[in-house]
PDB file of C-alpha atoms in Angstrom:
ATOM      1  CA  UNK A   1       0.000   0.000   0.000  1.00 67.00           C
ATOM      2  CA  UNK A   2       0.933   3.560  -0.157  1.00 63.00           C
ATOM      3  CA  UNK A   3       2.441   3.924   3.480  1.00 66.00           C
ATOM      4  CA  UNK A   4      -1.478   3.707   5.325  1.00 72.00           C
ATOM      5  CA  UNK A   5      -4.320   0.739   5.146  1.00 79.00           C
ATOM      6  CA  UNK A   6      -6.107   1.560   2.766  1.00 82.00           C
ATOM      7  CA  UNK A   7      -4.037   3.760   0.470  1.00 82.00           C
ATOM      8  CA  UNK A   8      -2.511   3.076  -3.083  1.00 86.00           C
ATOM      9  CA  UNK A   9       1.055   2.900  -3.673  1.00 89.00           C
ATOM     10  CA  UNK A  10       1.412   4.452  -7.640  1.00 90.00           C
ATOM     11  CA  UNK A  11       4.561   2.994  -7.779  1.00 92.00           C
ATOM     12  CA  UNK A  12       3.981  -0.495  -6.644  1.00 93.00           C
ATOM     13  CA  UNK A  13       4.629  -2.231 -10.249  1.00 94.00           C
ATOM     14  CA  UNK A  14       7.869   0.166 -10.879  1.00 94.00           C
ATOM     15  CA  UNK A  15       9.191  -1.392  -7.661  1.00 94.00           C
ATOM     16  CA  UNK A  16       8.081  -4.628  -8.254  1.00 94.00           C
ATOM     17  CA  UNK A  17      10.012  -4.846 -11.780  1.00 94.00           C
ATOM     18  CA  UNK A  18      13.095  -3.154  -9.888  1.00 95.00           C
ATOM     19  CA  UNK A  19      13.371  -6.074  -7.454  1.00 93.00           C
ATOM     20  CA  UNK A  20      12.645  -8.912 -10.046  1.00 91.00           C
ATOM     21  CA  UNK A  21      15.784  -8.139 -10.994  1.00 93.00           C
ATOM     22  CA  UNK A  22      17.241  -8.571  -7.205  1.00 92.00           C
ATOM     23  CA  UNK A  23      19.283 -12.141  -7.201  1.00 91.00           C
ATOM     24  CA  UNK A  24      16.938 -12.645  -4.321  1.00 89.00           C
ATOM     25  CA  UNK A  25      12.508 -13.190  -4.763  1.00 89.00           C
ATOM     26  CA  UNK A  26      10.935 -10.099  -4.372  1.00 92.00           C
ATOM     27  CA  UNK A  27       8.628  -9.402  -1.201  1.00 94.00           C
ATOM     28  CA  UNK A  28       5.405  -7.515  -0.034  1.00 94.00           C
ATOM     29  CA  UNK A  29       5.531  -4.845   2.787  1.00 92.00           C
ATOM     30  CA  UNK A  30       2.163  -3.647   3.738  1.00 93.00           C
ATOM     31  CA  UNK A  31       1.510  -1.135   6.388  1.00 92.00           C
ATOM     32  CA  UNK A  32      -1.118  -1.876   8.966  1.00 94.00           C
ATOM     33  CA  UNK A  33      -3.777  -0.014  11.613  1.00 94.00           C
ATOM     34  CA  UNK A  34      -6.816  -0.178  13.594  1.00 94.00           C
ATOM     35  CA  UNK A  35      -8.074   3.154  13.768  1.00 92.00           C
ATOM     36  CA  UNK A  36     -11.777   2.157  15.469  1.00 91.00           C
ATOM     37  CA  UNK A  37     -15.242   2.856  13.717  1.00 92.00           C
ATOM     38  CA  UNK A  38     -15.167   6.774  15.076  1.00 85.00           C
ATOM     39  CA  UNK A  39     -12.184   6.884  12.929  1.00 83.00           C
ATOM     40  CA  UNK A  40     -11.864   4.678  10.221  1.00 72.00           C
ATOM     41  CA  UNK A  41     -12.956   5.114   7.174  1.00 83.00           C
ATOM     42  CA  UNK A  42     -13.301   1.493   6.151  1.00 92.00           C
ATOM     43  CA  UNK A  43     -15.106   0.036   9.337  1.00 94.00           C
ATOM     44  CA  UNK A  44     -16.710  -2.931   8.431  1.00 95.00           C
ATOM     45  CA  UNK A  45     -19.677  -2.446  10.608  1.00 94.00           C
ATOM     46  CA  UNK A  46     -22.391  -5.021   9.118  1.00 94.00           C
ATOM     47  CA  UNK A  47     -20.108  -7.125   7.456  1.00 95.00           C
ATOM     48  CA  UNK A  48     -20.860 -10.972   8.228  1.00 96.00           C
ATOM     49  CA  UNK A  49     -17.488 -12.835   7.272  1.00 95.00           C
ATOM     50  CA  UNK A  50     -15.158 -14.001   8.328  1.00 97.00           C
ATOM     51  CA  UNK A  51     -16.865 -12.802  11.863  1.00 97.00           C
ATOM     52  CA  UNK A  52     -19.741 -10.821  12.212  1.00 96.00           C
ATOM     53  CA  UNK A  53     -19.620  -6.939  13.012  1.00 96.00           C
ATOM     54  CA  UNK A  54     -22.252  -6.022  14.073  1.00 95.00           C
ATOM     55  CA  UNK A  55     -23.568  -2.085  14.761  1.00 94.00           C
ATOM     56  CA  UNK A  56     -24.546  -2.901  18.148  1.00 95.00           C
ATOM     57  CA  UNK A  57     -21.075  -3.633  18.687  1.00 95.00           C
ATOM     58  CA  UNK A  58     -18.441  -2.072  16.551  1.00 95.00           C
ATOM     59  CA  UNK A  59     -15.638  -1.936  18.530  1.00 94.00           C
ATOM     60  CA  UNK A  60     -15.635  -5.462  19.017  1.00 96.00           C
ATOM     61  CA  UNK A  61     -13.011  -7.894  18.756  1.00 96.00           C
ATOM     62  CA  UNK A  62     -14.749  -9.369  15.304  1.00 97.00           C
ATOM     63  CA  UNK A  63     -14.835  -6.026  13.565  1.00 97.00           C
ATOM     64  CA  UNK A  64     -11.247  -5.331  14.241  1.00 97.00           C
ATOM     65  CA  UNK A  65     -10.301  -9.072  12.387  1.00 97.00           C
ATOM     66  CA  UNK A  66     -12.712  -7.967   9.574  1.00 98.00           C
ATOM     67  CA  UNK A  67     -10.718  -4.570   9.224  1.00 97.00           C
ATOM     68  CA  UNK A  68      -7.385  -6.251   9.293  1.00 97.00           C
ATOM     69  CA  UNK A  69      -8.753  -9.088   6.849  1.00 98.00           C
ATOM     70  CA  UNK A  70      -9.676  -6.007   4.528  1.00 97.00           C
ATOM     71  CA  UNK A  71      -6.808  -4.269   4.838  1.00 96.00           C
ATOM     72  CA  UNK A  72      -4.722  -7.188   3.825  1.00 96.00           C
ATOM     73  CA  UNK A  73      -7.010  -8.224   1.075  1.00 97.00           C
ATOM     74  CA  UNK A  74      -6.943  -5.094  -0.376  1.00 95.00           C
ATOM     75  CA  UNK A  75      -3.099  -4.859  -0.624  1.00 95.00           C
ATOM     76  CA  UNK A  76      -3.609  -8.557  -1.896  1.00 96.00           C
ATOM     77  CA  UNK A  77      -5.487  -7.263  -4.769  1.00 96.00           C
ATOM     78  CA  UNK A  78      -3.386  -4.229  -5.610  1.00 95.00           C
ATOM     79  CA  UNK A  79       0.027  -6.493  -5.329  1.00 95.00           C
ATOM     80  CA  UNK A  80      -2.041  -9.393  -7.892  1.00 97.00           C
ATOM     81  CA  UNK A  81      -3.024  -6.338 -10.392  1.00 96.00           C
ATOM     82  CA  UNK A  82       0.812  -5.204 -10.134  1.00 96.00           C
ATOM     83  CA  UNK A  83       1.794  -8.599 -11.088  1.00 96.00           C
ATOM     84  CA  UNK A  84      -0.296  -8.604 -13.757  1.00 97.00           C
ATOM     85  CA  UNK A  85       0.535  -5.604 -14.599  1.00 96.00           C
ATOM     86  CA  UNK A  86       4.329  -5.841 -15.151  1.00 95.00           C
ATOM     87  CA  UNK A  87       4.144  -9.826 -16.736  1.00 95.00           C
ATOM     88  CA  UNK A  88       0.766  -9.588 -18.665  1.00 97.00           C
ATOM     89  CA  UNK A  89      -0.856 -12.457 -17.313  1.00 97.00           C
ATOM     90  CA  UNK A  90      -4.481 -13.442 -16.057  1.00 97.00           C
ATOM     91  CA  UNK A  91      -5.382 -12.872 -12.912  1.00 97.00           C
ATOM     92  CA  UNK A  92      -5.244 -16.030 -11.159  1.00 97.00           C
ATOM     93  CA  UNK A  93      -1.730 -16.202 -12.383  1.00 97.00           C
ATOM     94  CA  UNK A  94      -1.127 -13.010 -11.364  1.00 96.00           C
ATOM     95  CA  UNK A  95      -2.502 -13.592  -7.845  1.00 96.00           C
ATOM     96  CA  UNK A  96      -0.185 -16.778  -7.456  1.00 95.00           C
ATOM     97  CA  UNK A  97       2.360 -14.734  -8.260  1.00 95.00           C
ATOM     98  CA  UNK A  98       1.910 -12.266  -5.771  1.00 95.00           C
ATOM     99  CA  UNK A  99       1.018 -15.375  -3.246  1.00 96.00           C
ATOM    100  CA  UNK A 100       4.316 -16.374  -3.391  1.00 95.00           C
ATOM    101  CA  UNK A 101       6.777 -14.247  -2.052  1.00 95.00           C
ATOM    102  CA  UNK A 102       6.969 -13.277   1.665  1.00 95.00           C
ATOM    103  CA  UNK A 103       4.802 -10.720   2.853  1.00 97.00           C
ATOM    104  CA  UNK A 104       6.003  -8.038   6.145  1.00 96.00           C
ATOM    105  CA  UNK A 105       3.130  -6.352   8.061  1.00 96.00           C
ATOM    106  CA  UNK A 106       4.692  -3.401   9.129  1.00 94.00           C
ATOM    107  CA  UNK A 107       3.556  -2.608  13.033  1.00 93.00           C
ATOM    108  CA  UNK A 108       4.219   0.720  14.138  1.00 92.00           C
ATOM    109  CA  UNK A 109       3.220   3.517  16.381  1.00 90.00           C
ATOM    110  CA  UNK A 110       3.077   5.672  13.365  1.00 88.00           C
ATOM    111  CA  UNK A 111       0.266   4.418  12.424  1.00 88.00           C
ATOM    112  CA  UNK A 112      -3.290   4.518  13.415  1.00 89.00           C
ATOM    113  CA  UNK A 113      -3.771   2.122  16.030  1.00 92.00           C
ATOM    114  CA  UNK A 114      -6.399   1.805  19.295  1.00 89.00           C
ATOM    115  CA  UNK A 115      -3.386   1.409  21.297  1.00 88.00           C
ATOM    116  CA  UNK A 116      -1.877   4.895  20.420  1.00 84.00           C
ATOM    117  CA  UNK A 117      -4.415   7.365  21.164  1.00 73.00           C
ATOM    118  CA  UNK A 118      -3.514   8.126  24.539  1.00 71.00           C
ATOM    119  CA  UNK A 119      -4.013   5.660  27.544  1.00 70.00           C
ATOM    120  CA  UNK A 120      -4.717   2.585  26.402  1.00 78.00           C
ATOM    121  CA  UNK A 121      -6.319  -0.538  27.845  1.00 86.00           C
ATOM    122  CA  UNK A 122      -5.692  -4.195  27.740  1.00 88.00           C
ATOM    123  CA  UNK A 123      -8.833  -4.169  25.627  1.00 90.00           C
ATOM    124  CA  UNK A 124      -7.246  -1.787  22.911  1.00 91.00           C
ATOM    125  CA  UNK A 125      -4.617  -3.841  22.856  1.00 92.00           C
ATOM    126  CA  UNK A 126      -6.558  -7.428  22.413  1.00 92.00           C
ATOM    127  CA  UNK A 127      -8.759  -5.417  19.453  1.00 94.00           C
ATOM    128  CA  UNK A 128      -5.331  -4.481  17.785  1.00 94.00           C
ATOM    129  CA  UNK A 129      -3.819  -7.748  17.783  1.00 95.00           C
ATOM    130  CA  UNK A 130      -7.053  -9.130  16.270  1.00 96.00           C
ATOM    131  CA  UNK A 131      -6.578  -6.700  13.461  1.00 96.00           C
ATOM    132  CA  UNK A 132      -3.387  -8.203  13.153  1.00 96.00           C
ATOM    133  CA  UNK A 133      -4.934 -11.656  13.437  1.00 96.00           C
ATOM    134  CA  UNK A 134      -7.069 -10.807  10.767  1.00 97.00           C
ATOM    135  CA  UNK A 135      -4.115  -9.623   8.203  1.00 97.00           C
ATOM    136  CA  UNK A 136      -2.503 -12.521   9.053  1.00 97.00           C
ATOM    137  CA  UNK A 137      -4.886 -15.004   8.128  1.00 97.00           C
ATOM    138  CA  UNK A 138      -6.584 -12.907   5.240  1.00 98.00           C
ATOM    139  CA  UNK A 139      -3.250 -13.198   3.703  1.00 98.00           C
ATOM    140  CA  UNK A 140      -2.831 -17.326   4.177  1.00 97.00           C
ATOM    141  CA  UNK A 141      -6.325 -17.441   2.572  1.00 97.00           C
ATOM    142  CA  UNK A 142      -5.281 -16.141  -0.802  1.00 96.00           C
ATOM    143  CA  UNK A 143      -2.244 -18.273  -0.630  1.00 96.00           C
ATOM    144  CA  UNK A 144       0.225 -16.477   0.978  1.00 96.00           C
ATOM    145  CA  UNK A 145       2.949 -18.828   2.783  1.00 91.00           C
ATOM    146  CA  UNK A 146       4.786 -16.638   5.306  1.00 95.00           C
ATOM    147  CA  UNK A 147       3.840 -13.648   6.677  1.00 97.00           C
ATOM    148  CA  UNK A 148       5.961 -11.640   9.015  1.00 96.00           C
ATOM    149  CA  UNK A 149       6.301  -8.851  11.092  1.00 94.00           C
ATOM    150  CA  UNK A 150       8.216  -5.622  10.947  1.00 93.00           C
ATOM    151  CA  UNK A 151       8.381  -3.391  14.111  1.00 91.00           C
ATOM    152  CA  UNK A 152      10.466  -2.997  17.102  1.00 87.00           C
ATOM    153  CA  UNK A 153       9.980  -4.464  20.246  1.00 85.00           C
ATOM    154  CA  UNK A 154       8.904  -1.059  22.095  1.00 87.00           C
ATOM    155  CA  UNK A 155       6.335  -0.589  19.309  1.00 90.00           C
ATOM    156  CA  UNK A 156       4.934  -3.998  19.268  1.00 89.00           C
ATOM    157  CA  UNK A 157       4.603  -3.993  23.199  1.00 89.00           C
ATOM    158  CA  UNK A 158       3.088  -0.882  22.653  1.00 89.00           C
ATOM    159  CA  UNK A 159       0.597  -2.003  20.121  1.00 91.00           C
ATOM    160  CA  UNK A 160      -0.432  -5.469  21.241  1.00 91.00           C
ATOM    161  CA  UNK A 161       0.841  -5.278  25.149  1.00 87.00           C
ATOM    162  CA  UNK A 162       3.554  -8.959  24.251  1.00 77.00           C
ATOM    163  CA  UNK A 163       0.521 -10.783  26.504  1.00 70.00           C
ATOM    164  CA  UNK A 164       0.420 -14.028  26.694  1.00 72.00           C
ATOM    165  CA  UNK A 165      -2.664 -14.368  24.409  1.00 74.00           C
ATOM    166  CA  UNK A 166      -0.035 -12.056  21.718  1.00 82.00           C
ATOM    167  CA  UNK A 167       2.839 -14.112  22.136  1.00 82.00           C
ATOM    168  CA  UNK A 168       0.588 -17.225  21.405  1.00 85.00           C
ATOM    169  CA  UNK A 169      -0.948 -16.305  18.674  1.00 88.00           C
ATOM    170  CA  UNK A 170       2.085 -14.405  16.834  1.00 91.00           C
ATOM    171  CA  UNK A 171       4.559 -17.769  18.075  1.00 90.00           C
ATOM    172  CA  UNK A 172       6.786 -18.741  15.258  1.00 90.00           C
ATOM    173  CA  UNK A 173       5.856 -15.956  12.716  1.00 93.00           C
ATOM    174  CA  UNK A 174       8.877 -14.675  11.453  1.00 90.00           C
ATOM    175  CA  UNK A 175       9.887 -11.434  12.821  1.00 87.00           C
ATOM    176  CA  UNK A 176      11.947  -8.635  10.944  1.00 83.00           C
ATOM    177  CA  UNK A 177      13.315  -6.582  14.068  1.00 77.00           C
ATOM    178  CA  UNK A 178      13.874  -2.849  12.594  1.00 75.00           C
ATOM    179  CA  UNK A 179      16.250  -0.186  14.290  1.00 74.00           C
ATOM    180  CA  UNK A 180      19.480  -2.243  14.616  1.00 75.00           C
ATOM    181  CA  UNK A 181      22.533  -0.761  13.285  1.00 78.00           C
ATOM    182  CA  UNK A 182      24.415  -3.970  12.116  1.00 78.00           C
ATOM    183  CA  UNK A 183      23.921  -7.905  11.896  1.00 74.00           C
ATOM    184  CA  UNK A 184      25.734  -8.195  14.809  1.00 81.00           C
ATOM    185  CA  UNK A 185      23.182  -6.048  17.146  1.00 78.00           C
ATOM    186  CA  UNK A 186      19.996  -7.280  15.249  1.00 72.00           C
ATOM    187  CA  UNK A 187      21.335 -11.353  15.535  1.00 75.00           C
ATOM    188  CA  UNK A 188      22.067 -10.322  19.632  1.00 77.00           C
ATOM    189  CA  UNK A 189      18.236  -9.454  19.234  1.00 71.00           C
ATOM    190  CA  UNK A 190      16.906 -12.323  18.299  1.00 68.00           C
ATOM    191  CA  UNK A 191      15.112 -14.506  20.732  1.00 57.00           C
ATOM    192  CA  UNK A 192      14.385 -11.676  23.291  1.00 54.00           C
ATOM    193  CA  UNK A 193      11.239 -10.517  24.336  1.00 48.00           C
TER     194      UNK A 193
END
């Protein structure tokens, strides 16, 4: 996406030709949110799958998984059109394509998250991981093999409060740990909470 949920990136099949040519396979980065129904745009209150969210109760813990589920299909769409773009294939080609690279959900304070409007609750925190949740497995469901996360360990605590019930669900997803200066201090990283 363009840097927010929700938002086009107009150079998306520009960069995806540059790193085709990469020795490496090319990957997705998507940036992520939860904003809430007051203040997102794309709240998916009466929207039945994959959980209900329902207008008696927006803020729920089913309409955040339904925002993060859209958010991630729609970058799935806009990465399968840039596929299809740049090798002028159909779209079910185009969408396996873009299934199989690795995909980094970028988690950060920056953006618009429950957690990060002030004082936040345990609750805020449970709503954002399920948006997370929902990003996760929106992106499996189209194909997607591995999906990881990019943030720092003060910003993900921040965001999702490193619970339990976080740690559990998040176990063994790969993690790209941003604001190290060398391999060195980012390998010393690895393992710690």
């Amino acid at each position: 996406n363009g840097g927010m949920s929700f938002t086009d990136n107009p150079c998306l099949v520009t960069e995806l030709a540059w790193a085709k040519r990469l020795p490496g396979a090319p990957a997705f980065y998507a940036n992520t949110g939860n904003p809430g129904p007051g203040r997102g745009d794309h709240w998916p209150i009466g929207q039945t799958s994959p959980q209900p969210c329902s207008a008696s109760e927006p803020n729920s813990l089913a309409c955040s998984f339904d925002y993060g589920w859209n958010e991630a299909s729609q970058s799935s769409r806009r990465a399968t059109a840039a596929a299809q773009l740049l090798h002028k294939v159909d779209w079910e080609n185009a969408r396996h394509r873009a299934a199989d690279v690795d995909w980094w959900l970028d988690v950060e304070t920056m953006n618009s998250w429950q957690t990060t409007d002030g004082s936040y609750t345990r609750a805020e925190q449970d709503r954002d991981v399920a948006t997370i949740a929902g990003e996760m497995d929106a992106l499996h469901n189209v194909g997607v093999a591995e999906v990881g996360i990019y943030s720092t360990v003060s910003q993900w605590t921040e965001i999702t409060g490193n619970a339990t019930s976080a740690r559990a669900r998040f176990a063994g997803v790969p993690q790209w740990l941003a604001g190290y200066d060398s391999l060195y201090d980012a390998a010393a990283a690895c393992g710690h909470d």
